[in-house]
CSV table of C-alpha atoms and ligand atoms in Angstrom, one decimal:
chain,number,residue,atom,x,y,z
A,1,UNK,CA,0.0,0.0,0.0
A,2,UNK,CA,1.7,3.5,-0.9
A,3,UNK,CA,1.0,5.9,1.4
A,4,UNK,CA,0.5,8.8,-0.5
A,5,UNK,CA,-2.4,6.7,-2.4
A,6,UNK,CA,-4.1,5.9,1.6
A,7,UNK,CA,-3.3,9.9,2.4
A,8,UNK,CA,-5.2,11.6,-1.1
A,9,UNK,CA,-8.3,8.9,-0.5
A,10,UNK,CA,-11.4,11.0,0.4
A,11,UNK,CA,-12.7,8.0,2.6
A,12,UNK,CA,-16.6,9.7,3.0
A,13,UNK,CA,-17.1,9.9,-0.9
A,14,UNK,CA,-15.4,6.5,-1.3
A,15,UNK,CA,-18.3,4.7,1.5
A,16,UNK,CA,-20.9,6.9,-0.3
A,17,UNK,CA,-20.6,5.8,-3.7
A,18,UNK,CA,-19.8,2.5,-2.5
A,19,UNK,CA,-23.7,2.7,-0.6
A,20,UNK,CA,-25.0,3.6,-3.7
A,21,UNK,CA,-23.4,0.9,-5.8
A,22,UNK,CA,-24.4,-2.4,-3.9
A,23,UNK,CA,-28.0,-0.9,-3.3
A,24,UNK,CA,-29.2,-3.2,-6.0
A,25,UNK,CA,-27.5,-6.1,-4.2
A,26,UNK,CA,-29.4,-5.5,-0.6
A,27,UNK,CA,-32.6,-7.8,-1.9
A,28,UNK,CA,-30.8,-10.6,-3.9
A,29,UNK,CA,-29.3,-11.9,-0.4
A,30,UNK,CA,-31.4,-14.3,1.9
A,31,UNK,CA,-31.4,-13.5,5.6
A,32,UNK,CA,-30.3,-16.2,7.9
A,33,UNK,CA,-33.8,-18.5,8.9
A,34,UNK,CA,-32.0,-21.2,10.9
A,35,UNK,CA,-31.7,-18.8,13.9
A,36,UNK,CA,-35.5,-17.7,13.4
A,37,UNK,CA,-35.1,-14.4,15.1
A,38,UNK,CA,-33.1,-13.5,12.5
A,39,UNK,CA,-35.8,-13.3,10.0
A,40,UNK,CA,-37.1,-10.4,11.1
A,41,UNK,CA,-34.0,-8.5,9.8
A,42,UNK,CA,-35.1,-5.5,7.1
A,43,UNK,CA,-32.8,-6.5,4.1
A,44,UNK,CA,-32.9,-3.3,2.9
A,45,UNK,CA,-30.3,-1.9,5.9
A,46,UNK,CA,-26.5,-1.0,4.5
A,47,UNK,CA,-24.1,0.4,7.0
A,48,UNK,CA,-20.2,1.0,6.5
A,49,UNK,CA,-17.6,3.0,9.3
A,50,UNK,CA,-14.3,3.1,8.2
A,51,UNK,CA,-11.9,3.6,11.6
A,52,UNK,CA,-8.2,5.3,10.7
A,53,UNK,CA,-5.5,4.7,13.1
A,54,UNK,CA,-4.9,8.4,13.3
A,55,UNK,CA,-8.3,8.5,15.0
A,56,UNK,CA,-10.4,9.8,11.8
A,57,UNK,CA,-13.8,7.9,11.3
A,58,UNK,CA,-16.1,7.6,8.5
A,59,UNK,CA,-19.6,6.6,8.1
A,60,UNK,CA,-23.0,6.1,6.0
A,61,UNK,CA,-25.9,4.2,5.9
A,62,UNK,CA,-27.4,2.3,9.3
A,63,UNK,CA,-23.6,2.6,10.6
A,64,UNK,CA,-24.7,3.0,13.7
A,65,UNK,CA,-27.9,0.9,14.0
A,66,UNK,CA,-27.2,-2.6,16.0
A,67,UNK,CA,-27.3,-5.6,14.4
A,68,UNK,CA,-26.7,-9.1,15.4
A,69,UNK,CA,-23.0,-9.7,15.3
A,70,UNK,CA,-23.1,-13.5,15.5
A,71,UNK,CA,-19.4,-14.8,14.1
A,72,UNK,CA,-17.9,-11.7,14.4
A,73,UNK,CA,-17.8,-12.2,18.0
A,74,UNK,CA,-15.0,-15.3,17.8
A,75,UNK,CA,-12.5,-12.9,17.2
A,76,UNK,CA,-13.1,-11.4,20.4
A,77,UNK,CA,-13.4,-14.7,22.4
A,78,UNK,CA,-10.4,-15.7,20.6
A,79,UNK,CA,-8.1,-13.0,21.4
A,80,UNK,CA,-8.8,-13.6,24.9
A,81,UNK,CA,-8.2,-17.5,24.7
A,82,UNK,CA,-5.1,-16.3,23.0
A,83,UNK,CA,-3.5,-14.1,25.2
A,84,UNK,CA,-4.6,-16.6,28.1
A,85,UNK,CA,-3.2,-19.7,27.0
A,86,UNK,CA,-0.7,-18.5,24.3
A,87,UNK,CA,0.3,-21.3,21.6
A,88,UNK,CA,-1.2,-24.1,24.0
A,89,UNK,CA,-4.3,-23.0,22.4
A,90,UNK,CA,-3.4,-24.5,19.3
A,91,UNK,CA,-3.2,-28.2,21.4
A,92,UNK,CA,-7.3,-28.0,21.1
A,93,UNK,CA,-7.9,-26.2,17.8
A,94,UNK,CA,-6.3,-25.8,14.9
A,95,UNK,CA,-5.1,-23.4,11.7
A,96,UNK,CA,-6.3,-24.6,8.8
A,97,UNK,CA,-9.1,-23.8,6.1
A,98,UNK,CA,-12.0,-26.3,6.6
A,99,UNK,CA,-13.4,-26.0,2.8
A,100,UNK,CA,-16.9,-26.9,4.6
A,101,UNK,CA,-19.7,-24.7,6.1
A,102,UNK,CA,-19.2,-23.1,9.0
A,103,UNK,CA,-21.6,-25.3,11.4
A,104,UNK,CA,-20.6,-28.7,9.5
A,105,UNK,CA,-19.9,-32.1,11.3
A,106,UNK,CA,-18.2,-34.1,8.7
A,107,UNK,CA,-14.3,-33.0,9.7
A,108,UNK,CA,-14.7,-33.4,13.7
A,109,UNK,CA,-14.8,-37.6,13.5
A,110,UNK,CA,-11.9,-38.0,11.1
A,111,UNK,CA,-9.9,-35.4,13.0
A,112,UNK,CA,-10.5,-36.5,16.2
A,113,UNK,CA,-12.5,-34.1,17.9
A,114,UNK,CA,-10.0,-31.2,17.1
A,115,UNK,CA,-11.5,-28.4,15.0
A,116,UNK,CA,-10.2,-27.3,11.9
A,117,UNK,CA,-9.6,-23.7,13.0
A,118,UNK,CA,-11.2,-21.5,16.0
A,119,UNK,CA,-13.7,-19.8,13.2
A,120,UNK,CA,-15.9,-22.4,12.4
A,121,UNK,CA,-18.7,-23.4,15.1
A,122,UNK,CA,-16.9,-26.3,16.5
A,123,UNK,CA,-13.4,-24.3,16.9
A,124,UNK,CA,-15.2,-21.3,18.4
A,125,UNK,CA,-16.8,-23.7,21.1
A,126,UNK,CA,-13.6,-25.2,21.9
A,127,UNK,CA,-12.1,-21.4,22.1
A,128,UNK,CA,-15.3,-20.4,24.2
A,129,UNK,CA,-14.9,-23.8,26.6
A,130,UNK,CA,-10.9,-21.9,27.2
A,131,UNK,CA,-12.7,-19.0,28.6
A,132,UNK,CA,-15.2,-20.4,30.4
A,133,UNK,CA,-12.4,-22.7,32.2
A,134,UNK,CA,-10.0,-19.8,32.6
A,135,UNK,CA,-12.4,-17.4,34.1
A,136,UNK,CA,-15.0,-16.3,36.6
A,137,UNK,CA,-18.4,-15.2,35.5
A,138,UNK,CA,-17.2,-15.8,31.7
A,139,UNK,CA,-20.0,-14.0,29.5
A,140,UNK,CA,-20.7,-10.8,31.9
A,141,UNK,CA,-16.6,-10.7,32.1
A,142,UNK,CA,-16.6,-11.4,28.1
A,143,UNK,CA,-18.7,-8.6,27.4
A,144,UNK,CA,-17.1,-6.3,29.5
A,145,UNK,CA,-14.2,-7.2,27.8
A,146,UNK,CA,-16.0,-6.4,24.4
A,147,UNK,CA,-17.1,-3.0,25.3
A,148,UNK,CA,-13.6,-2.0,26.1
A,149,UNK,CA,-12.8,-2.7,22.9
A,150,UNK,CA,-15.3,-1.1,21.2
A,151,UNK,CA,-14.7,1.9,24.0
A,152,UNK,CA,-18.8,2.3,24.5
A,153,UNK,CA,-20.3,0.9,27.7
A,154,UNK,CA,-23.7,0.6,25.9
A,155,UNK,CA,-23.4,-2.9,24.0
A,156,UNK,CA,-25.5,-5.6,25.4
A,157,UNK,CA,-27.1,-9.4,24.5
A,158,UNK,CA,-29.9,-9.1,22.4
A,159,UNK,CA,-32.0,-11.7,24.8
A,160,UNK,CA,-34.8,-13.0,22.7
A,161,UNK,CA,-31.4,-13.6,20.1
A,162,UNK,CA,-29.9,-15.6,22.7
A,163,UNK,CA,-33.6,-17.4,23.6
A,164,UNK,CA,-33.7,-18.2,19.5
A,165,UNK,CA,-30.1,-19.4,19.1
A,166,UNK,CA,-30.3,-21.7,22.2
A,167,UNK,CA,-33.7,-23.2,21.1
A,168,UNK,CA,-32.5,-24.0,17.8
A,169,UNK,CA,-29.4,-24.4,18.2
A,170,UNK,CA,-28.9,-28.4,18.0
A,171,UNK,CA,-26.0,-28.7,16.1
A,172,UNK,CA,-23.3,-26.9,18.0
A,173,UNK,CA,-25.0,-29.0,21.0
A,174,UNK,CA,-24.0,-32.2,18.9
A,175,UNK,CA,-21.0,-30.7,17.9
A,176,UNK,CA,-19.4,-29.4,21.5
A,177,UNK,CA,-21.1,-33.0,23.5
A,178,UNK,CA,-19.0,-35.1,20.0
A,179,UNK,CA,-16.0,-32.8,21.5
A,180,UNK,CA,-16.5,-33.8,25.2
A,181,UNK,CA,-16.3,-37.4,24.0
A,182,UNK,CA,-13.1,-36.8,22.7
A,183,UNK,CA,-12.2,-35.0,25.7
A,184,UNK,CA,-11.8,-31.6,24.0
A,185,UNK,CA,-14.3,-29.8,26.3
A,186,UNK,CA,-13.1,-29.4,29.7
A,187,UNK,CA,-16.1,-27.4,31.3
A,188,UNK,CA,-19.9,-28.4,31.2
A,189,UNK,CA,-21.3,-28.6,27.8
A,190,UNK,CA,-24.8,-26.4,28.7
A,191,UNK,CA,-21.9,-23.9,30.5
A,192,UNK,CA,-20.1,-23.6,27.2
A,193,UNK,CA,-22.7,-23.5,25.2
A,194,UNK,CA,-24.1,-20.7,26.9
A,195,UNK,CA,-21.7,-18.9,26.8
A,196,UNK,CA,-20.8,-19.1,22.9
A,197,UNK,CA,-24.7,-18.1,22.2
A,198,UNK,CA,-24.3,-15.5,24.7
A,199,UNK,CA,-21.6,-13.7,23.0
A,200,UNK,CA,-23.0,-14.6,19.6
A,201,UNK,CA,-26.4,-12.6,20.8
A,202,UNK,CA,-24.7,-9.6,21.4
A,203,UNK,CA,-26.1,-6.5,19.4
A,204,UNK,CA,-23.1,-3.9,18.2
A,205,UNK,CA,-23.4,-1.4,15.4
A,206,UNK,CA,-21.0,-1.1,12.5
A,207,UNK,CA,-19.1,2.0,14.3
A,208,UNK,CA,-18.6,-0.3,17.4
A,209,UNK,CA,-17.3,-3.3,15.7
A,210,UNK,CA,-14.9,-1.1,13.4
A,211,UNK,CA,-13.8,0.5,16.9
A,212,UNK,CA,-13.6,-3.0,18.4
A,213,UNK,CA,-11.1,-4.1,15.5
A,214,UNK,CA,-8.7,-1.3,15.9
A,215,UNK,CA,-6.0,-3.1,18.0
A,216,UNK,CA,-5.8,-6.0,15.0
A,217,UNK,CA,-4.3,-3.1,12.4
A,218,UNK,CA,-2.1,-1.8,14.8
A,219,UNK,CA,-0.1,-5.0,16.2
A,220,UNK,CA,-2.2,-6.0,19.4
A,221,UNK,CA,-2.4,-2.2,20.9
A,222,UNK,CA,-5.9,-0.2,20.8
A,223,UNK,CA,-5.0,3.0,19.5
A,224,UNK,CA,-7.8,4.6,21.5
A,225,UNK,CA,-6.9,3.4,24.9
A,226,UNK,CA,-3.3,2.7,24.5
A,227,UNK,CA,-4.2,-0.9,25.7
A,228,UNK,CA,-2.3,-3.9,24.2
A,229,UNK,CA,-4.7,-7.2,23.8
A,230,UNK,CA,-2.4,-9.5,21.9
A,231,UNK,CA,1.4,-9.3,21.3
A,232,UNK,CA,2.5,-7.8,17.8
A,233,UNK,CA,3.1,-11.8,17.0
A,234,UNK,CA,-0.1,-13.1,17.8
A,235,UNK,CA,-1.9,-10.5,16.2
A,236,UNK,CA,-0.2,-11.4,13.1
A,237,UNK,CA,-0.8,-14.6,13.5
A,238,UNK,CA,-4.6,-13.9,14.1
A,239,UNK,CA,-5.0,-11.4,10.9
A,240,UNK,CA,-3.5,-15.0,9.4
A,241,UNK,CA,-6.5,-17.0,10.5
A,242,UNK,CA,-8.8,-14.4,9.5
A,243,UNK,CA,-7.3,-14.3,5.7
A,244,UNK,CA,-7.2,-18.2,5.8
A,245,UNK,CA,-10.4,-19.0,7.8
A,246,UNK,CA,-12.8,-15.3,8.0
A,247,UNK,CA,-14.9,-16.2,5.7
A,248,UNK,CA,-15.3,-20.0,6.0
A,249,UNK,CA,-15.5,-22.2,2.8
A,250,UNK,CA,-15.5,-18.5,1.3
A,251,UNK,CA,-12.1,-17.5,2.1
A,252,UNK,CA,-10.4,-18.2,-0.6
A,253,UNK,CA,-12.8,-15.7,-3.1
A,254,UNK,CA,-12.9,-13.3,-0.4
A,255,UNK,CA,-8.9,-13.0,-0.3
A,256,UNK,CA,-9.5,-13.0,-4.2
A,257,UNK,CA,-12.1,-10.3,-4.3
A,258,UNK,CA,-11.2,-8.2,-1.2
A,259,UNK,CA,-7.6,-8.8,-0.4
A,260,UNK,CA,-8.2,-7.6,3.7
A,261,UNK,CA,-8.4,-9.9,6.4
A,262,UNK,CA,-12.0,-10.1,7.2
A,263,UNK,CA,-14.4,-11.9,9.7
A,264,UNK,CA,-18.2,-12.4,8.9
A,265,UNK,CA,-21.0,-13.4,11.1
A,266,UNK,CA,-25.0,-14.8,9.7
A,267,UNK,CA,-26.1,-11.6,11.0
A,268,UNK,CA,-25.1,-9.9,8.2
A,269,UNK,CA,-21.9,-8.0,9.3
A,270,UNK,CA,-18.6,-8.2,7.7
A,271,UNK,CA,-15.5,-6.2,9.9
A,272,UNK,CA,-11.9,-6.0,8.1
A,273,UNK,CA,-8.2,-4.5,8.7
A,274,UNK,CA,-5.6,-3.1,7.0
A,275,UNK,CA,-2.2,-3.3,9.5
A,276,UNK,CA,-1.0,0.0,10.2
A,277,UNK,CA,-3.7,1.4,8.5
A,278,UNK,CA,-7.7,1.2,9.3
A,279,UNK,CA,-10.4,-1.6,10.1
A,280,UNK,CA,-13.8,-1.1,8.4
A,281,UNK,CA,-16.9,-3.3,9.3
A,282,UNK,CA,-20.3,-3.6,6.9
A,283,UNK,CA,-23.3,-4.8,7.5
A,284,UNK,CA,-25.7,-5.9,5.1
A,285,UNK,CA,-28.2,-8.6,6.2
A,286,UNK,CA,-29.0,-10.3,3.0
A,287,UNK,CA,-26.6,-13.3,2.8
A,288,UNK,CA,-25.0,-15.1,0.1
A,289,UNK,CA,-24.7,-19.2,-0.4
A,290,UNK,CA,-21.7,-19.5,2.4
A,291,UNK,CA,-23.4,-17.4,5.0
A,292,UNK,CA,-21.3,-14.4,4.5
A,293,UNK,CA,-23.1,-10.5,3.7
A,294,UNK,CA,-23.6,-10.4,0.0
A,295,UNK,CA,-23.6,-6.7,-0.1
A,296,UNK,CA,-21.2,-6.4,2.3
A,297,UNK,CA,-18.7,-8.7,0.3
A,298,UNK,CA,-19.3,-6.3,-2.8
A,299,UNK,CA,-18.4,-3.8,-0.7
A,300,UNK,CA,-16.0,-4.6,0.6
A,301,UNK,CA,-14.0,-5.5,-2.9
A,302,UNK,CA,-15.0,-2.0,-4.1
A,303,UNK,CA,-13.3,-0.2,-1.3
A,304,UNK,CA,-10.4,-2.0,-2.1
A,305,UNK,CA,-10.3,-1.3,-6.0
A,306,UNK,CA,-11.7,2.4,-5.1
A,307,UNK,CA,-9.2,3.2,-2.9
A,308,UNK,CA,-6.1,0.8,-4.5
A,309,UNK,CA,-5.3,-0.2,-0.9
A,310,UNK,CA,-5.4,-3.6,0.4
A,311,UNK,CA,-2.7,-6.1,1.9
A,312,UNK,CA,-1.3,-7.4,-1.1
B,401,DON,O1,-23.6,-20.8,15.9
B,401,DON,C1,-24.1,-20.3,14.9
B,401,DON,O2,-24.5,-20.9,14.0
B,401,DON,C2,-24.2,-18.8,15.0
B,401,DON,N1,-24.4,-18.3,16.3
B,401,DON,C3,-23.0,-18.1,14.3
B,401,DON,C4,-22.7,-18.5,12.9
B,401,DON,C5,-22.2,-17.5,12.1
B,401,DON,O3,-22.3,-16.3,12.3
B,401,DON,C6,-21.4,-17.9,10.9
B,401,DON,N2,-21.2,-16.8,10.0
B,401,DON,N3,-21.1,-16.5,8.9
């Protein structure tokens, strides 16, 4: 990236022809129906915030309208399993692409109870049974934890999410009691499983989330509160799994089409970095084939090829 090319880009005419752009997208997408409450989504909403590291921020749409952050919310359960148990972590989870859907069960037999990577459903329980084991009252500390990131004391679970997610949410139940059986849950199952749909119900808004991923462009320090999360190696090594893994079975296109380390959650929200740069996060509820925002994708790939900045 040439810094003279991130210095001349006028970021608020950039997000507002970029809104103006995917509108045609916002209907062709499918809102998530396996977590019912999510049906009741508008698919017409389109946010974008665009967070610089020198502290300006840019925004249109529903940036700041909350939304259902779902996956998005691994990366901040993972960061603290990371800086907890350091490379031990990678004992119960691993770093590879699973090239299957995010909630799949296929992998977990021939692998031994050992996810692919901490992205998927079965990895993010095993990262969510670290923190439940390694601290006291896990989700209200977890979310504490969240909105120190996002530096706003108003983010909260969105309860009749959490209600939805836990009555229909059957598979990661088979997948985290398959992991006990291989002995790669330590705490109680209905424990850990609480605690993953908790922090999946949370509500944040584009500008929080954008906020929230600060610290990954900037080597493991929040450039709003000075606070350091993850060492300048782990956070490369979690922008990594976020190229490789982000995006699911979708990674591959989204490195393709986007070239930014991204994550994506079935509530419509896409957040992405740039080291030493900015994070950005999207939301868009209308969702493509691999359960990632298909506006927000687009998106996405058109800031990059606007603004001729990305990580490659
Ligand atoms: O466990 C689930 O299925 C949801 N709480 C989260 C899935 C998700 O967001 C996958 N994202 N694209």
């Amino acid at each position: 990236m040439s810094t003279t090319t991130a210095l001349n880009t006028d970021w608020q005419r950039v997000i507002e022809e970029i809104a103006e752009e995917v509108k045609p997208l916002l209907a062709t997408g499918a809102v998530a129906d396996y977590i019912p409450e999510l049906r009741n989504v508008d698919k017409d909403n389109f946010g974008m915030f665009v967070s610089l590291l020198d502290g300006r921020e840019y925004y249109c749409g529903q940036a700041q309208t909350k939304f259902s952050v779902q996956s998005i919310s691994k990366v901040f359960t993972l960061t603290k399993a990371f800086s907890m148990l350091k490379d031990g972590l990678w004992e119960r989870v691993g770093k590879e692409p699973s090239g299957n859907p995010f909630n799949s069960l296929i992998q977990l037999e021939h692998e031994n109870g050992k996810p692919r990577n901490p992205f998927i459903n079965a990895g993010a329980i095993v990262v969510a049974d670290c923190v439940v084991s390694h601290t006291q009252d896990s989700l209200n500390d977890m979310i504490d934890y969240i909105r120190g990131l996002a530096a706003n004391k108003a983010i909260h679970i969105d309860h009749a999410m959490f209600r939805s997610e836990k009555a229909f949410g059957h598979r990661n139940a088979a997948l985290a009691h398959f992991m006990k059986s291989y002995g790669n849950i330590e705490s109680d199952v209905d424990e850990v499983l609480d605690f993953y749909f908790g922090h999946c119900s949370l509500s944040m808004s584009c500008e929080d989330v954008s906020r929230a991923f600060l610290f990954l462009a900037n080597h493991g320090v929040h450039p709003l509160t000075n606070k350091r999360y993850l060492t300048a190696s782990q956070a490369k090594r979690l922008n990594a799994l976020l190229l490789t893994c982000g995006t699911y079975d979708a990674a591959g296109d989204f490195a393709f089409r986007v070239g930014m380390p991204g994550k994506s959650g079935v509530g419509g929200g896409i957040a992405a970095i740039i080291p030493g740069l900015l994070s950005v996060c999207v939301w868009s509820p209308g969702l493509d084939k691999y359960g990632n925002s298909l506006a927000g994708v687009k998106a996405l790939e058109l800031f990059t090829t606007k603004t001729g900045i990305s990580i490659f």
